[in-house]
Coordinates of C-alpha atoms in Angstrom, one line a residue:
X1 CA 0.0 0.0 0.0
X2 CA 1.9 3.1 -1.2
X3 CA 1.6 6.5 -2.6
X4 CA -2.0 7.1 -1.5
X5 CA -3.7 10.2 0.0
X6 CA -6.8 10.7 2.2
X7 CA -7.8 13.2 4.8
X8 CA -7.5 10.4 7.4
X9 CA -5.7 7.1 6.8
X10 CA -3.7 7.6 3.7
X11 CA -2.8 3.9 3.4
X12 CA -5.6 2.3 5.5
X13 CA -8.6 3.8 7.2
X14 CA -10.4 1.5 9.7
X15 CA -13.5 2.7 11.6
X16 CA -15.6 0.6 13.9
X17 CA -18.6 2.9 13.3
X18 CA -19.3 3.1 17.0
X19 CA -19.2 -0.6 17.6
X20 CA -16.3 -2.5 19.1
X21 CA -16.2 -5.6 16.9
X22 CA -14.3 -8.8 16.8
X23 CA -12.4 -10.4 15.2
X24 CA -9.6 -7.9 14.9
X25 CA -8.6 -6.3 11.6
X26 CA -5.3 -8.1 10.8
X27 CA -2.3 -7.3 8.5
X28 CA 0.5 -9.8 8.0
X29 CA 3.7 -9.3 5.9
X30 CA 2.4 -5.9 4.6
X31 CA 4.3 -2.8 3.6
X32 CA 2.6 0.6 4.2
X33 CA 4.9 3.0 2.5
X34 CA 4.9 6.6 1.2
X35 CA 1.3 7.6 1.9
X36 CA 0.0 11.0 3.0
X37 CA -2.9 12.4 5.1
X38 CA -3.9 15.0 7.5
X39 CA -3.9 12.4 10.3
X40 CA -2.7 8.8 10.3
X41 CA -0.9 8.9 7.0
X42 CA 0.0 5.2 7.1
X43 CA -3.0 3.9 9.1
X44 CA -5.8 5.4 11.0
X45 CA -7.3 2.8 13.3
X46 CA -10.5 2.8 15.4
X47 CA -11.2 -0.7 16.8
X48 CA -9.1 -3.8 17.4
X49 CA -6.2 -4.4 15.0
X50 CA -3.3 -6.7 14.8
X51 CA -0.2 -6.1 12.6
X52 CA 2.5 -8.8 12.2
X53 CA 5.9 -8.9 10.3
X54 CA 5.2 -5.6 8.5
X55 CA 6.7 -2.2 7.8
X56 CA 5.1 1.3 8.2
X57 CA 7.6 3.6 6.6
X58 CA 8.0 7.0 5.0
X59 CA 4.5 8.2 5.5
X60 CA 3.8 11.9 6.0
X61 CA 0.9 13.5 8.0
X62 CA 0.3 17.2 8.2
X63 CA -1.2 16.8 11.6
X64 CA -0.9 13.8 13.9
X65 CA 0.4 10.3 13.4
X66 CA 2.8 10.0 10.5
X67 CA 2.9 6.2 10.7
X68 CA -0.2 5.4 12.7
X69 CA -3.1 7.3 14.3
X70 CA -4.9 5.3 17.1
X71 CA -8.5 6.3 17.9
X72 CA -10.0 4.1 20.6
X73 CA -8.0 1.2 19.2
X74 CA -6.3 -1.7 21.0
X75 CA -3.5 -2.6 18.7
X76 CA -1.1 -5.6 18.7
X77 CA 2.1 -4.9 16.9
X78 CA 4.6 -7.8 16.6
X79 CA 7.8 -7.8 14.6
X80 CA 7.0 -4.4 13.0
X81 CA 9.3 -1.6 11.9
X82 CA 8.0 2.0 12.0
X83 CA 10.5 4.3 10.5
X84 CA 11.0 7.4 8.4
X85 CA 7.5 8.8 9.1
X86 CA 6.8 12.5 9.6
X87 CA 4.0 14.4 11.4
X88 CA 3.5 17.6 13.3
X89 CA 2.7 15.5 16.4
X90 CA 3.7 11.9 16.8
X91 CA 5.9 11.2 13.8
X92 CA 5.7 7.4 14.3
X93 CA 2.5 6.9 16.3
X94 CA -0.1 9.2 17.8
X95 CA -2.3 7.5 20.5
X96 CA -5.4 9.7 21.0
X97 CA -7.6 10.2 24.0
X98 CA -10.5 7.7 24.4
X99 CA -14.1 8.4 25.3
X100 CA -15.3 4.9 25.9
X101 CA -15.7 3.5 29.4
X102 CA -14.4 0.2 28.1
X103 CA -10.7 0.6 28.4
X104 CA -8.4 -1.5 26.3
X105 CA -4.6 -1.9 26.0
X106 CA -2.3 -2.0 23.1
X107 CA 0.7 -4.3 23.1
X108 CA 3.9 -3.7 21.1
X109 CA 6.2 -6.8 20.9
X110 CA 9.6 -6.7 19.1
X111 CA 8.8 -3.4 17.5
X112 CA 11.4 -0.9 16.2
X113 CA 10.4 2.7 16.1
X114 CA 13.2 4.9 14.8
X115 CA 14.1 7.9 12.6
X116 CA 10.5 9.3 12.7
X117 CA 10.0 13.0 13.0
X118 CA 7.5 15.0 15.0
X119 CA 7.5 18.2 17.2
X120 CA 6.2 16.7 20.5
X121 CA 7.9 13.3 20.0
X122 CA 9.2 11.8 16.8
X123 CA 8.5 8.3 18.1
X124 CA 5.2 7.9 20.0
X125 CA 2.8 10.5 21.5
X126 CA 0.3 9.0 23.9
X127 CA -2.2 11.5 25.2
X128 CA -3.5 11.8 28.7
X129 CA -6.4 9.3 29.0
X130 CA -5.4 7.4 26.0
X131 CA -5.7 3.6 26.2
X132 CA -2.3 2.6 27.5
X133 CA 0.4 1.0 25.3
X134 CA 2.5 -1.9 26.7
X135 CA 6.0 -2.2 25.4
X136 CA 7.9 -5.5 25.3
X137 CA 11.3 -6.2 23.8
X138 CA 11.1 -3.1 21.6
X139 CA 13.4 -0.3 20.5
X140 CA 12.6 3.4 20.4
X141 CA 15.7 5.4 19.5
X142 CA 16.9 8.1 17.2
X143 CA 13.6 9.7 16.5
X144 CA 13.8 13.4 15.4
X145 CA 12.2 16.7 15.9
X146 CA 12.1 16.5 19.7
X147 CA 14.5 15.5 22.4
X148 CA 12.4 12.5 23.6
X149 CA 11.6 9.2 21.8
X150 CA 8.2 8.9 23.4
X151 CA 5.8 11.1 25.2
X152 CA 3.1 10.0 27.7
X153 CA 2.7 7.1 30.1
X154 CA 3.4 3.5 29.1
X155 CA 3.4 0.1 30.6
X156 CA 6.7 -2.0 30.4
X157 CA 6.8 -5.8 30.2
X158 CA 10.6 -5.5 30.1
X159 CA 13.5 -5.7 27.6
X160 CA 12.9 -2.3 26.0
X161 CA 15.5 0.2 24.9
X162 CA 14.4 3.9 24.9
X163 CA 16.9 6.4 23.6
X164 CA 15.6 9.4 25.6
X165 CA 12.8 9.6 28.1
X166 CA 13.5 13.2 29.2
X167 CA 14.8 14.5 32.4
X168 CA 15.3 12.2 35.4
X169 CA 13.2 14.3 37.7
X170 CA 10.3 15.0 35.2
X171 CA 10.4 12.4 32.4
X172 CA 8.1 13.0 29.5
X173 CA 8.1 9.3 28.7
X174 CA 6.9 7.6 31.8
X175 CA 6.8 4.0 32.9
X176 CA 7.7 1.8 35.9
X177 CA 10.7 0.6 33.9
X178 CA 12.0 -2.8 34.9
X179 CA 15.6 -3.9 35.6
X180 CA 15.7 -5.4 32.0
X181 CA 14.8 -2.0 30.4
X182 CA 17.4 0.5 29.2
X183 CA 15.7 4.0 29.3
X184 CA 18.0 6.9 28.3
X185 CA 17.6 10.4 29.7
X186 CA 18.4 14.0 28.7
X187 CA 21.8 13.6 30.5
X188 CA 22.4 10.0 29.4
X189 CA 21.0 9.6 25.9
X190 CA 21.4 6.3 24.1
X191 CA 22.5 7.2 20.6
X192 CA 20.9 5.6 17.6
X193 CA 24.3 4.5 16.1
X194 CA 25.1 2.5 19.2
X195 CA 22.0 0.4 18.7
X196 CA 21.3 0.1 15.0
X197 CA 22.3 1.4 11.5
X198 CA 20.1 4.4 11.1
X199 CA 19.2 3.8 7.5
X200 CA 16.2 1.7 6.4
X201 CA 17.2 -1.4 4.4
X202 CA 14.8 -3.5 2.3
X203 CA 15.0 -7.2 2.6
X204 CA 15.5 -8.7 -0.9
X205 CA 13.3 -11.7 -0.2
X206 CA 10.4 -10.4 1.8
X207 CA 10.5 -6.8 0.7
X208 CA 10.1 -5.7 4.3
X209 CA 12.0 -2.7 5.6
X210 CA 14.1 -2.8 8.7
X211 CA 17.0 -1.2 10.5
X212 CA 20.1 -3.5 10.5

């Protein structure tokens, strides 16, 4: 899915039309590349969704969520690269406030979020009262346009590497980080080049994009 434009969801627009339905919308081995929108240039999601072994890269939003915009969505990401996306807010992912009393959680497992650009945070912006995102075995590093790689409150299941969470006394990326996490700070940032090669590479077999 590439080179598409829409006001919301340049690559994919998913709306639950006010109903929280199952089964979840699922993508597997998919590339969402080079799309544009006002919000959610790669994907705009409302409702349950699962994305596996996929790439969301080089999408551009004028507003929020260059890669993904989450609107009341519990999202499972597993083995996904989110890179090179641009937005005014939340270059990689924008997680919006929810209005439903039925609170859900999103889970990101083995996800790399890098080299996205956005003013508040290039990586992830999770608003106050947004459904929480749980991070496990994931990398958020080298995102651009702000000093922090994520903004908001997150749940950690361990084994995450965060390049910069903000100041030690008042972090902008908050979690009860476990002993297996590596959260960098303003004074002790983890540089992108110490973790991965900061250039997207396309696998010759699968076509998927990744950071080596």
